[in-house]
Amino acid sequence: MVFDEKNTLSPLLIALWLMLACGLYISSIPFLGNIRIDAVALLIIFLGLYRPASLSLNLAFFAGLMQDLVALAPLGQHALGLTVVAFILHYLHDEARLLNRVMQWVLVLGCLILLKFLSSWITALSLGILPGLAAYGSALVTSLLWPLLLALALRQPRVRRPAS
């Protein structure tokens, strides 16, 4: 799947998606207790894999700061994690797009677990609280939304390149 790199996403659309993702992050899921859907991380992962021209490390950092403010987390906790994930995805962009859907899901799950590990590490250092396994359950539940996000993305128009 190749998207047109010349037509990057508008900053207004990305800001709207980030606000909706932050709203989803602070809302609770009815039957899952403290497990939250990290839609901001899922959005950054999607932009890193399928819209690399629209994603920069600055966007990941400011999205993380916005998530820190909304979640009342220590300032920089999510910003550090999202910036590291965006950097890894920028480095692995070409290889990750060649993977099949199941292996992409494993990559997304790995990125979300890394994000939760960094978040747990910062929480333990700053507040002295060791998060439980519910944080990693949140990464698993969030990664289960990846196929839905890809199904929506596949409906976007593709670029047809002339055969040479």
PDB file of C-alpha atoms in Angstrom:
ATOM      1  CA  MET A   1       0.000   0.000   0.000  1.00  0.00           C
ATOM      2  CA  VAL A   2       1.526   3.280  -1.128  1.00  0.00           C
ATOM      3  CA  PHE A   3       0.025   6.616  -0.192  1.00  0.00           C
ATOM      4  CA  ASP A   4       0.790   9.779  -2.063  1.00  0.00           C
ATOM      5  CA  GLU A   5       3.696  11.364  -0.196  1.00  0.00           C
ATOM      6  CA  LYS A   6       3.143  14.763  -1.839  1.00  0.00           C
ATOM      7  CA  ASN A   7      -0.289  15.042  -0.252  1.00  0.00           C
ATOM      8  CA  THR A   8       0.614  15.067   3.408  1.00  0.00           C
ATOM      9  CA  LEU A   9      -2.067  15.218   6.045  1.00  0.00           C
ATOM     10  CA  SER A  10      -3.138  18.665   7.115  1.00  0.00           C
ATOM     11  CA  PRO A  11      -1.976  19.823  10.549  1.00  0.00           C
ATOM     12  CA  LEU A  12      -5.590  20.601  11.475  1.00  0.00           C
ATOM     13  CA  LEU A  13      -6.650  17.018  10.754  1.00  0.00           C
ATOM     14  CA  ILE A  14      -3.746  15.609  12.776  1.00  0.00           C
ATOM     15  CA  ALA A  15      -4.583  17.953  15.684  1.00  0.00           C
ATOM     16  CA  LEU A  16      -8.218  16.826  15.577  1.00  0.00           C
ATOM     17  CA  TRP A  17      -7.168  13.172  15.599  1.00  0.00           C
ATOM     18  CA  LEU A  18      -4.820  13.827  18.530  1.00  0.00           C
ATOM     19  CA  MET A  19      -7.580  15.503  20.544  1.00  0.00           C
ATOM     20  CA  LEU A  20      -9.914  12.579  19.895  1.00  0.00           C
ATOM     21  CA  ALA A  21      -7.153  10.110  20.788  1.00  0.00           C
ATOM     22  CA  CYS A  22      -6.431  11.936  24.067  1.00  0.00           C
ATOM     23  CA  GLY A  23     -10.140  11.869  24.882  1.00  0.00           C
ATOM     24  CA  LEU A  24     -10.180   8.126  24.246  1.00  0.00           C
ATOM     25  CA  TYR A  25      -7.091   7.698  26.449  1.00  0.00           C
ATOM     26  CA  ILE A  26      -8.701   9.244  29.529  1.00  0.00           C
ATOM     27  CA  SER A  27     -12.037   7.443  29.119  1.00  0.00           C
ATOM     28  CA  SER A  28     -12.360   4.049  30.727  1.00  0.00           C
ATOM     29  CA  ILE A  29     -13.500   0.847  29.073  1.00  0.00           C
ATOM     30  CA  PRO A  30     -16.615  -0.452  30.867  1.00  0.00           C
ATOM     31  CA  PHE A  31     -15.655  -4.045  31.666  1.00  0.00           C
ATOM     32  CA  LEU A  32     -11.868  -3.842  31.758  1.00  0.00           C
ATOM     33  CA  GLY A  33     -11.190  -1.760  34.882  1.00  0.00           C
ATOM     34  CA  ASN A  34      -7.991   0.318  34.672  1.00  0.00           C
ATOM     35  CA  ILE A  35      -7.061  -0.746  31.151  1.00  0.00           C
ATOM     36  CA  ARG A  36      -6.927   2.241  28.810  1.00  0.00           C
ATOM     37  CA  ILE A  37      -6.698   2.385  25.036  1.00  0.00           C
ATOM     38  CA  ASP A  38      -3.567   4.308  24.085  1.00  0.00           C
ATOM     39  CA  ALA A  39      -4.956   5.770  20.881  1.00  0.00           C
ATOM     40  CA  VAL A  40      -2.277   8.475  20.741  1.00  0.00           C
ATOM     41  CA  ALA A  41       0.446   5.839  20.488  1.00  0.00           C
ATOM     42  CA  LEU A  42      -1.576   3.936  17.899  1.00  0.00           C
ATOM     43  CA  LEU A  43      -1.943   7.116  15.851  1.00  0.00           C
ATOM     44  CA  ILE A  44       1.793   7.858  16.042  1.00  0.00           C
ATOM     45  CA  ILE A  45       2.587   4.265  15.023  1.00  0.00           C
ATOM     46  CA  PHE A  46       0.177   4.473  12.094  1.00  0.00           C
ATOM     47  CA  LEU A  47       1.611   7.787  10.915  1.00  0.00           C
ATOM     48  CA  GLY A  48       5.127   6.411  11.303  1.00  0.00           C
ATOM     49  CA  LEU A  49       4.411   3.369   9.160  1.00  0.00           C
ATOM     50  CA  TYR A  50       1.997   4.614   6.529  1.00  0.00           C
ATOM     51  CA  ARG A  51       2.404   8.397   6.414  1.00  0.00           C
ATOM     52  CA  PRO A  52       6.087   9.046   7.176  1.00  0.00           C
ATOM     53  CA  ALA A  53       6.033  12.454   5.497  1.00  0.00           C
ATOM     54  CA  SER A  54       3.365  13.563   7.981  1.00  0.00           C
ATOM     55  CA  LEU A  55       5.237  12.335  11.047  1.00  0.00           C
ATOM     56  CA  SER A  56       8.197  13.985  12.597  1.00  0.00           C
ATOM     57  CA  LEU A  57       9.815  13.489  15.948  1.00  0.00           C
ATOM     58  CA  ASN A  58       8.457  16.906  16.937  1.00  0.00           C
ATOM     59  CA  LEU A  59       4.888  15.735  16.359  1.00  0.00           C
ATOM     60  CA  ALA A  60       5.481  12.639  18.488  1.00  0.00           C
ATOM     61  CA  PHE A  61       7.043  14.742  21.245  1.00  0.00           C
ATOM     62  CA  PHE A  62       4.226  17.307  21.336  1.00  0.00           C
ATOM     63  CA  ALA A  63       1.586  14.567  21.140  1.00  0.00           C
ATOM     64  CA  GLY A  64       3.259  12.968  24.155  1.00  0.00           C
ATOM     65  CA  LEU A  65       3.264  16.289  26.021  1.00  0.00           C
ATOM     66  CA  MET A  66      -0.421  16.700  25.232  1.00  0.00           C
ATOM     67  CA  GLN A  67      -1.078  13.186  26.526  1.00  0.00           C
ATOM     68  CA  ASP A  68       0.923  13.978  29.682  1.00  0.00           C
ATOM     69  CA  LEU A  69      -1.220  17.048  30.334  1.00  0.00           C
ATOM     70  CA  VAL A  70      -4.483  15.210  29.733  1.00  0.00           C
ATOM     71  CA  ALA A  71      -3.536  12.185  31.845  1.00  0.00           C
ATOM     72  CA  LEU A  72      -1.911  14.261  34.647  1.00  0.00           C
ATOM     73  CA  ALA A  73       1.263  12.214  34.257  1.00  0.00           C
ATOM     74  CA  PRO A  74       4.753  13.508  35.018  1.00  0.00           C
ATOM     75  CA  LEU A  75       5.622  15.960  32.270  1.00  0.00           C
ATOM     76  CA  GLY A  76       7.673  14.222  29.602  1.00  0.00           C
ATOM     77  CA  GLN A  77       6.697  10.654  30.449  1.00  0.00           C
ATOM     78  CA  HIS A  78       4.631   9.941  27.344  1.00  0.00           C
ATOM     79  CA  ALA A  79       6.652  12.432  25.291  1.00  0.00           C
ATOM     80  CA  LEU A  80       9.835  10.411  25.795  1.00  0.00           C
ATOM     81  CA  GLY A  81       8.136   7.135  24.947  1.00  0.00           C
ATOM     82  CA  LEU A  82       6.376   8.397  21.840  1.00  0.00           C
ATOM     83  CA  THR A  83       9.551  10.062  20.582  1.00  0.00           C
ATOM     84  CA  VAL A  84      11.527   6.825  21.012  1.00  0.00           C
ATOM     85  CA  VAL A  85       8.798   4.834  19.232  1.00  0.00           C
ATOM     86  CA  ALA A  86       8.639   7.394  16.398  1.00  0.00           C
ATOM     87  CA  PHE A  87      12.421   7.220  16.016  1.00  0.00           C
ATOM     88  CA  ILE A  88      12.372   3.412  15.866  1.00  0.00           C
ATOM     89  CA  LEU A  89       9.561   3.463  13.317  1.00  0.00           C
ATOM     90  CA  HIS A  90      11.408   6.039  11.224  1.00  0.00           C
ATOM     91  CA  TYR A  91      14.418   3.740  11.225  1.00  0.00           C
ATOM     92  CA  LEU A  92      12.389   0.589  10.423  1.00  0.00           C
ATOM     93  CA  HIS A  93       9.874   2.222   8.080  1.00  0.00           C
ATOM     94  CA  ASP A  94      10.809   0.437   4.850  1.00  0.00           C
ATOM     95  CA  GLU A  95      11.219  -2.991   6.427  1.00  0.00           C
ATOM     96  CA  ALA A  96       8.009  -2.732   8.448  1.00  0.00           C
ATOM     97  CA  ARG A  97       5.864  -1.950   5.430  1.00  0.00           C
ATOM     98  CA  LEU A  98       7.058  -5.142   3.742  1.00  0.00           C
ATOM     99  CA  LEU A  99       5.864  -7.292   6.634  1.00  0.00           C
ATOM    100  CA  ASN A 100       2.563  -9.123   6.437  1.00  0.00           C
ATOM    101  CA  ARG A 101      -0.334  -7.965   8.618  1.00  0.00           C
ATOM    102  CA  VAL A 102       0.357 -10.413  11.458  1.00  0.00           C
ATOM    103  CA  MET A 103       4.007  -9.417  11.721  1.00  0.00           C
ATOM    104  CA  GLN A 104       3.019  -5.753  11.604  1.00  0.00           C
ATOM    105  CA  TRP A 105       0.689  -6.440  14.526  1.00  0.00           C
ATOM    106  CA  VAL A 106       3.617  -8.014  16.405  1.00  0.00           C
ATOM    107  CA  LEU A 107       5.717  -4.912  15.643  1.00  0.00           C
ATOM    108  CA  VAL A 108       2.906  -2.653  16.894  1.00  0.00           C
ATOM    109  CA  LEU A 109       2.559  -4.760  20.046  1.00  0.00           C
ATOM    110  CA  GLY A 110       6.317  -4.543  20.604  1.00  0.00           C
ATOM    111  CA  CYS A 111       6.257  -0.748  20.204  1.00  0.00           C
ATOM    112  CA  LEU A 112       3.351  -0.459  22.647  1.00  0.00           C
ATOM    113  CA  ILE A 113       5.074  -2.710  25.188  1.00  0.00           C
ATOM    114  CA  LEU A 114       8.240  -0.602  24.857  1.00  0.00           C
ATOM    115  CA  LEU A 115       6.137   2.515  25.395  1.00  0.00           C
ATOM    116  CA  LYS A 116       4.520   1.026  28.518  1.00  0.00           C
ATOM    117  CA  PHE A 117       7.916  -0.120  29.794  1.00  0.00           C
ATOM    118  CA  LEU A 118       9.357   3.386  29.456  1.00  0.00           C
ATOM    119  CA  SER A 119       6.253   4.845  31.077  1.00  0.00           C
ATOM    120  CA  SER A 120       6.476   2.363  33.977  1.00  0.00           C
ATOM    121  CA  TRP A 121      10.164   3.091  34.384  1.00  0.00           C
ATOM    122  CA  ILE A 122       9.594   6.852  34.600  1.00  0.00           C
ATOM    123  CA  THR A 123       6.685   6.347  37.027  1.00  0.00           C
ATOM    124  CA  ALA A 124       8.857   4.143  39.225  1.00  0.00           C
ATOM    125  CA  LEU A 125      11.706   6.668  39.200  1.00  0.00           C
ATOM    126  CA  SER A 126       9.629   9.763  39.795  1.00  0.00           C
ATOM    127  CA  LEU A 127       6.840   8.542  42.067  1.00  0.00           C
ATOM    128  CA  GLY A 128       8.246   5.321  43.493  1.00  0.00           C
ATOM    129  CA  ILE A 129       5.191   3.352  42.305  1.00  0.00           C
ATOM    130  CA  LEU A 130       5.657   0.107  40.440  1.00  0.00           C
ATOM    131  CA  PRO A 131       2.825  -0.353  37.939  1.00  0.00           C
ATOM    132  CA  GLY A 132       1.245  -3.786  37.667  1.00  0.00           C
ATOM    133  CA  LEU A 133       0.585  -5.982  34.697  1.00  0.00           C
ATOM    134  CA  ALA A 134      -2.529  -3.972  33.803  1.00  0.00           C
ATOM    135  CA  ALA A 135      -0.251  -1.527  31.960  1.00  0.00           C
ATOM    136  CA  TYR A 136       0.887  -4.306  29.652  1.00  0.00           C
ATOM    137  CA  GLY A 137      -2.708  -5.507  29.305  1.00  0.00           C
ATOM    138  CA  SER A 138      -3.446  -2.036  28.037  1.00  0.00           C
ATOM    139  CA  ALA A 139      -0.778  -2.490  25.351  1.00  0.00           C
ATOM    140  CA  LEU A 140      -2.383  -5.769  24.292  1.00  0.00           C
ATOM    141  CA  VAL A 141      -5.895  -4.295  24.116  1.00  0.00           C
ATOM    142  CA  THR A 142      -4.610  -1.279  22.183  1.00  0.00           C
ATOM    143  CA  SER A 143      -2.756  -3.484  19.702  1.00  0.00           C
ATOM    144  CA  LEU A 144      -5.975  -5.390  18.998  1.00  0.00           C
ATOM    145  CA  LEU A 145      -7.310  -2.188  17.412  1.00  0.00           C
ATOM    146  CA  TRP A 146      -4.492  -2.191  14.851  1.00  0.00           C
ATOM    147  CA  PRO A 147      -6.344  -4.394  12.289  1.00  0.00           C
ATOM    148  CA  LEU A 148      -9.362  -2.073  12.504  1.00  0.00           C
ATOM    149  CA  LEU A 149      -7.158   0.956  11.892  1.00  0.00           C
ATOM    150  CA  LEU A 150      -5.518  -0.785   8.935  1.00  0.00           C
ATOM    151  CA  ALA A 151      -8.910  -1.736   7.491  1.00  0.00           C
ATOM    152  CA  LEU A 152      -9.907   1.920   7.599  1.00  0.00           C
ATOM    153  CA  ALA A 153      -6.584   2.950   6.083  1.00  0.00           C
ATOM    154  CA  LEU A 154      -6.901   0.487   3.206  1.00  0.00           C
ATOM    155  CA  ARG A 155      -9.989   2.355   2.062  1.00  0.00           C
ATOM    156  CA  GLN A 156      -7.857   5.417   1.286  1.00  0.00           C
ATOM    157  CA  PRO A 157      -6.964   6.069  -2.367  1.00  0.00           C
ATOM    158  CA  ARG A 158      -3.670   4.619  -3.481  1.00  0.00           C
ATOM    159  CA  VAL A 159      -1.079   5.963  -5.825  1.00  0.00           C
ATOM    160  CA  ARG A 160      -0.667   4.148  -9.119  1.00  0.00           C
ATOM    161  CA  ARG A 161       2.883   4.501 -10.336  1.00  0.00           C
ATOM    162  CA  PRO A 162       3.559   4.041 -14.037  1.00  0.00           C
ATOM    163  CA  ALA A 163       5.374   0.852 -14.958  1.00  0.00           C
ATOM    164  CA  SER A 164       8.850   1.507 -16.235  1.00  0.00           C
TER     165      SER A 164
END
